[in-house]
Each structure stands twice: as C-alpha cells, then as structure tokens.
C-alpha cells in the first residue's frame, strides 16, 4: 500500500521530456509523478514512434507532441526545451510561486515526503532533489557522469528566464534557477 503524501498548500507541477520510453519505466515514473503532483504532470514528447505519448495520456498526463518545425532534442536541446517549457506554461496555466519539478522519464525521484513538507515555506526558491538514473528496473547508473546526486530541478515558477540556446547541455531548468542559487535562496538536503 502506498504511503500517504503530506498535503501541501503550494501546488507542484512536474515537467518531463520523453522520447521512445514505452518499453522502459514510463508507466512507473508517470504513475508516481501523477501521484506526487496530484495530476499536474506535463509531458512534452520528441515525436516518439513507440506509443509513449498515448501511454502517458492514458495514465492521465497532459501530453504535447513536438511539431515538425521545432528542432528535436538531438538537433538542438536548448530550443527543444524552450518549446517544451513554453507549451507547459500555456497548457498548465501555472502561476508564479508554484513549484516545478523538472524530471526525465528514466529518473526515479526520492525524498518526496521531505521535499513536499519543505515546499510550504517562504525562504527557498530552489530545493535540492535526489534522482537516480535507471539502467533497468532495479539498478541505477553510477559512473563519472551519472550518480545519485542533488540537483536543482525543484524550483518555484517565475514568468521570466529562458533555456540556454545551446545545441547540447543546456540544463533542465531555466536560467533564473541559477540566479536563485547564487542569491542563496536554495536548500540542499
């Protein structure tokens, strides 16, 4: 039986890019994301051809599929993420101050109880989140590039900022998140 998550006053939205995730952890990750966010999960799909968007929509996620005139992740990560973000804001009608968790479909998010309790405070705009990048159903990736670590991907929404306009490695959050960190408005677990 799943444990009861604490009630929060400030809503949590989850944004998740996907591409051909149907045969991986999609159902498990989406189901958990929907539970933690109380149904406020937005998925932006990079034109999957394996049924990923249909599975996510059937589970209850809000799903948008990248139009052909927008570059895909492999072509230009920054422009793809910016399109996904703009679509997320439009679809979800998110208000300033709400919390956003930027999560990938192959990541399992740990510490939800603790973080949900911290979200109803006025002191921090970024909370450190621990993710594990999954190799298979029971093993996660640990090497020089990937390890369970604290990430700045839980942050308050603000109607400003943009993703770095880089082809690769533009980050999973808007540039205003880094400003909040530099300003000391972050709590690492």
CSV table of C-alpha atoms in Angstrom, one decimal:
chain,number,residue,atom,x,y,z
A,1,UNK,CA,0.0,0.0,0.0
A,2,UNK,CA,1.5,3.4,-1.0
A,3,UNK,CA,2.3,5.8,1.8
A,4,UNK,CA,0.2,8.9,2.2
A,5,UNK,CA,2.0,12.0,0.9
A,6,UNK,CA,1.7,15.2,3.0
A,7,UNK,CA,-0.8,17.8,1.9
A,8,UNK,CA,0.8,21.0,0.6
A,9,UNK,CA,-0.7,24.5,0.0
A,10,UNK,CA,1.6,25.5,-2.9
A,11,UNK,CA,0.9,23.3,-6.0
A,12,UNK,CA,3.6,21.2,-7.5
A,13,UNK,CA,3.8,20.7,-11.3
A,14,UNK,CA,6.1,18.2,-13.0
A,15,UNK,CA,7.5,18.7,-16.5
A,16,UNK,CA,9.0,15.8,-18.3
A,17,UNK,CA,10.6,15.4,-21.8
A,18,UNK,CA,10.2,12.0,-23.3
A,19,UNK,CA,11.3,10.0,-26.4
A,20,UNK,CA,10.5,6.4,-27.0
A,21,UNK,CA,10.1,5.4,-23.4
A,22,UNK,CA,7.2,2.9,-23.7
A,23,UNK,CA,9.3,-0.2,-23.0
A,24,UNK,CA,11.3,1.3,-20.2
A,25,UNK,CA,10.0,2.8,-16.9
A,26,UNK,CA,7.3,5.1,-18.3
A,27,UNK,CA,4.3,3.7,-16.6
A,28,UNK,CA,6.0,3.5,-13.2
A,29,UNK,CA,7.6,7.0,-13.4
A,30,UNK,CA,4.4,8.7,-14.8
A,31,UNK,CA,2.2,7.0,-12.2
A,32,UNK,CA,4.4,8.2,-9.4
A,33,UNK,CA,4.7,11.7,-10.9
A,34,UNK,CA,0.9,12.0,-11.2
A,35,UNK,CA,0.6,10.9,-7.5
A,36,UNK,CA,3.2,13.4,-6.2
A,37,UNK,CA,1.9,16.3,-8.3
A,38,UNK,CA,-1.8,15.5,-7.8
A,39,UNK,CA,-2.3,15.1,-11.6
A,40,UNK,CA,-0.2,18.2,-12.6
A,41,UNK,CA,2.2,16.3,-14.9
A,42,UNK,CA,3.1,17.8,-18.3
A,43,UNK,CA,5.0,15.7,-20.8
A,44,UNK,CA,6.5,17.0,-24.0
A,45,UNK,CA,7.3,14.3,-26.5
A,46,UNK,CA,10.1,14.4,-29.1
A,47,UNK,CA,7.9,12.7,-31.7
A,48,UNK,CA,8.1,9.1,-30.2
A,49,UNK,CA,7.1,6.3,-32.5
A,50,UNK,CA,6.5,3.6,-29.9
A,51,UNK,CA,3.3,4.7,-28.3
A,52,UNK,CA,4.9,6.8,-25.5
A,53,UNK,CA,2.5,9.8,-25.8
A,54,UNK,CA,-0.6,7.6,-25.9
A,55,UNK,CA,0.5,5.6,-22.8
A,56,UNK,CA,1.3,8.8,-20.8
A,57,UNK,CA,-2.0,10.4,-21.9
A,58,UNK,CA,-4.0,7.2,-20.9
A,59,UNK,CA,-2.4,7.4,-17.5
A,60,UNK,CA,-3.6,11.0,-17.1
A,61,UNK,CA,-0.7,13.2,-18.1
A,62,UNK,CA,-1.0,16.3,-20.2
A,63,UNK,CA,0.9,15.5,-23.3
A,64,UNK,CA,2.1,17.7,-26.2
A,65,UNK,CA,4.0,16.3,-29.2
A,66,UNK,CA,6.8,18.4,-30.7
A,67,UNK,CA,5.7,19.9,-34.1
A,68,UNK,CA,7.9,19.2,-37.1
A,69,UNK,CA,9.1,22.8,-37.3
A,70,UNK,CA,10.6,22.7,-33.8
A,71,UNK,CA,14.1,21.1,-33.5
A,72,UNK,CA,14.2,17.8,-31.6
A,73,UNK,CA,16.4,17.2,-28.5
A,74,UNK,CA,19.2,15.7,-30.6
A,75,UNK,CA,19.2,18.6,-33.1
A,76,UNK,CA,19.1,21.5,-30.6
A,77,UNK,CA,18.4,20.7,-26.9
A,78,UNK,CA,18.0,24.4,-25.9
A,79,UNK,CA,15.3,25.2,-28.5
A,80,UNK,CA,13.5,21.8,-27.8
A,81,UNK,CA,13.5,22.5,-24.0
A,82,UNK,CA,12.3,26.1,-24.6
A,83,UNK,CA,9.4,24.9,-26.7
A,84,UNK,CA,8.5,22.3,-24.1
A,85,UNK,CA,8.6,25.0,-21.3
A,86,UNK,CA,6.5,27.4,-23.3
A,87,UNK,CA,4.0,24.7,-24.0
A,88,UNK,CA,4.0,23.6,-20.3
A,89,UNK,CA,3.2,27.2,-19.2
A,90,UNK,CA,0.4,27.5,-21.8
A,91,UNK,CA,-1.2,24.1,-21.0
A,92,UNK,CA,-0.9,24.1,-17.3
A,93,UNK,CA,-1.8,27.7,-16.5
A,94,UNK,CA,0.9,27.8,-13.9
A,95,UNK,CA,1.0,30.8,-11.5
A,96,UNK,CA,4.1,32.5,-10.1
A,97,UNK,CA,5.3,30.8,-6.9
A,98,UNK,CA,4.1,27.3,-7.8
A,99,UNK,CA,6.8,24.6,-7.6
A,100,UNK,CA,8.1,22.9,-10.7
A,101,UNK,CA,10.0,19.6,-10.8
A,102,UNK,CA,11.9,19.0,-14.0
A,103,UNK,CA,12.2,15.2,-14.3
A,104,UNK,CA,13.3,12.8,-17.0
A,105,UNK,CA,11.4,9.7,-17.8
A,106,UNK,CA,14.3,7.4,-16.8
A,107,UNK,CA,14.8,9.0,-13.4
A,108,UNK,CA,13.3,8.0,-10.1
A,109,UNK,CA,12.7,10.8,-7.7
A,110,UNK,CA,13.4,10.1,-4.0
A,111,UNK,CA,12.6,12.1,-0.9
A,112,UNK,CA,9.1,13.3,-1.9
A,113,UNK,CA,7.7,13.3,1.7
A,114,UNK,CA,10.6,15.5,3.0
A,115,UNK,CA,10.5,17.9,0.0
A,116,UNK,CA,6.7,18.3,0.0
A,117,UNK,CA,6.9,19.5,3.6
A,118,UNK,CA,9.7,22.0,2.7
A,119,UNK,CA,7.7,23.5,-0.2
A,120,UNK,CA,5.3,25.3,2.1
A,121,UNK,CA,7.9,27.7,3.4
A,122,UNK,CA,8.8,31.3,2.2
A,123,UNK,CA,12.6,31.0,2.5
A,124,UNK,CA,13.8,29.0,-0.5
A,125,UNK,CA,13.1,29.1,-4.2
A,126,UNK,CA,15.1,26.0,-5.1
A,127,UNK,CA,15.2,22.7,-3.2
A,128,UNK,CA,17.8,20.0,-3.8
A,129,UNK,CA,16.3,16.8,-5.2
A,130,UNK,CA,17.9,13.4,-5.4
A,131,UNK,CA,17.4,11.5,-8.7
A,132,UNK,CA,18.6,8.1,-9.8
A,133,UNK,CA,19.1,7.4,-13.5
A,134,UNK,CA,17.8,3.9,-14.1
A,135,UNK,CA,19.6,1.2,-16.1
A,136,UNK,CA,16.9,-1.3,-15.5
A,137,UNK,CA,14.1,-1.9,-13.0
A,138,UNK,CA,16.4,-2.4,-10.1
A,139,UNK,CA,19.8,-0.8,-10.9
A,140,UNK,CA,20.7,2.8,-11.4
A,141,UNK,CA,23.7,4.3,-13.2
A,142,UNK,CA,26.8,5.3,-11.2
A,143,UNK,CA,29.8,6.5,-13.1
A,144,UNK,CA,31.7,9.7,-13.6
A,145,UNK,CA,28.9,11.3,-15.5
A,146,UNK,CA,25.8,9.9,-13.6
A,147,UNK,CA,25.3,9.2,-10.0
A,148,UNK,CA,22.5,9.8,-7.4
A,149,UNK,CA,23.1,13.4,-6.6
A,150,UNK,CA,21.4,16.6,-5.5
A,151,UNK,CA,20.0,18.5,-8.4
A,152,UNK,CA,18.5,22.0,-8.6
A,153,UNK,CA,15.4,20.7,-10.5
A,154,UNK,CA,12.8,21.6,-7.9
A,155,UNK,CA,12.2,25.3,-8.1
A,156,UNK,CA,9.5,28.0,-7.9
A,157,UNK,CA,8.0,29.1,-11.2
A,158,UNK,CA,8.7,32.7,-12.2
A,159,UNK,CA,7.4,34.1,-15.5
A,160,UNK,CA,10.9,35.0,-16.8
A,161,UNK,CA,14.1,33.4,-17.9
A,162,UNK,CA,14.9,31.0,-20.7
A,163,UNK,CA,17.0,28.0,-21.5
A,164,UNK,CA,20.5,28.4,-22.8
A,165,UNK,CA,20.4,28.5,-26.6
A,166,UNK,CA,22.9,25.6,-26.9
A,167,UNK,CA,22.7,22.5,-29.0
A,168,UNK,CA,23.6,20.3,-26.1
A,169,UNK,CA,24.0,20.5,-22.3
A,170,UNK,CA,21.7,23.5,-21.8
A,171,UNK,CA,20.4,22.2,-18.4
A,172,UNK,CA,17.0,21.0,-17.2
A,173,UNK,CA,15.9,24.3,-15.7
A,174,UNK,CA,15.6,28.0,-16.6
A,175,UNK,CA,18.4,30.4,-16.1
A,176,UNK,CA,16.6,32.1,-13.2
A,177,UNK,CA,17.1,29.0,-11.1
A,178,UNK,CA,20.9,29.5,-11.2
A,179,UNK,CA,20.3,33.2,-10.1
A,180,UNK,CA,18.2,32.0,-7.1
A,181,UNK,CA,21.1,29.6,-6.2
A,182,UNK,CA,23.7,32.3,-6.4
A,183,UNK,CA,21.5,34.5,-4.3
A,184,UNK,CA,21.3,31.9,-1.5
A,185,UNK,CA,17.7,31.0,-1.9
A,186,UNK,CA,18.4,27.3,-2.1
A,187,UNK,CA,18.2,24.4,0.4
A,188,UNK,CA,20.3,21.4,-0.3
A,189,UNK,CA,19.2,18.3,1.7
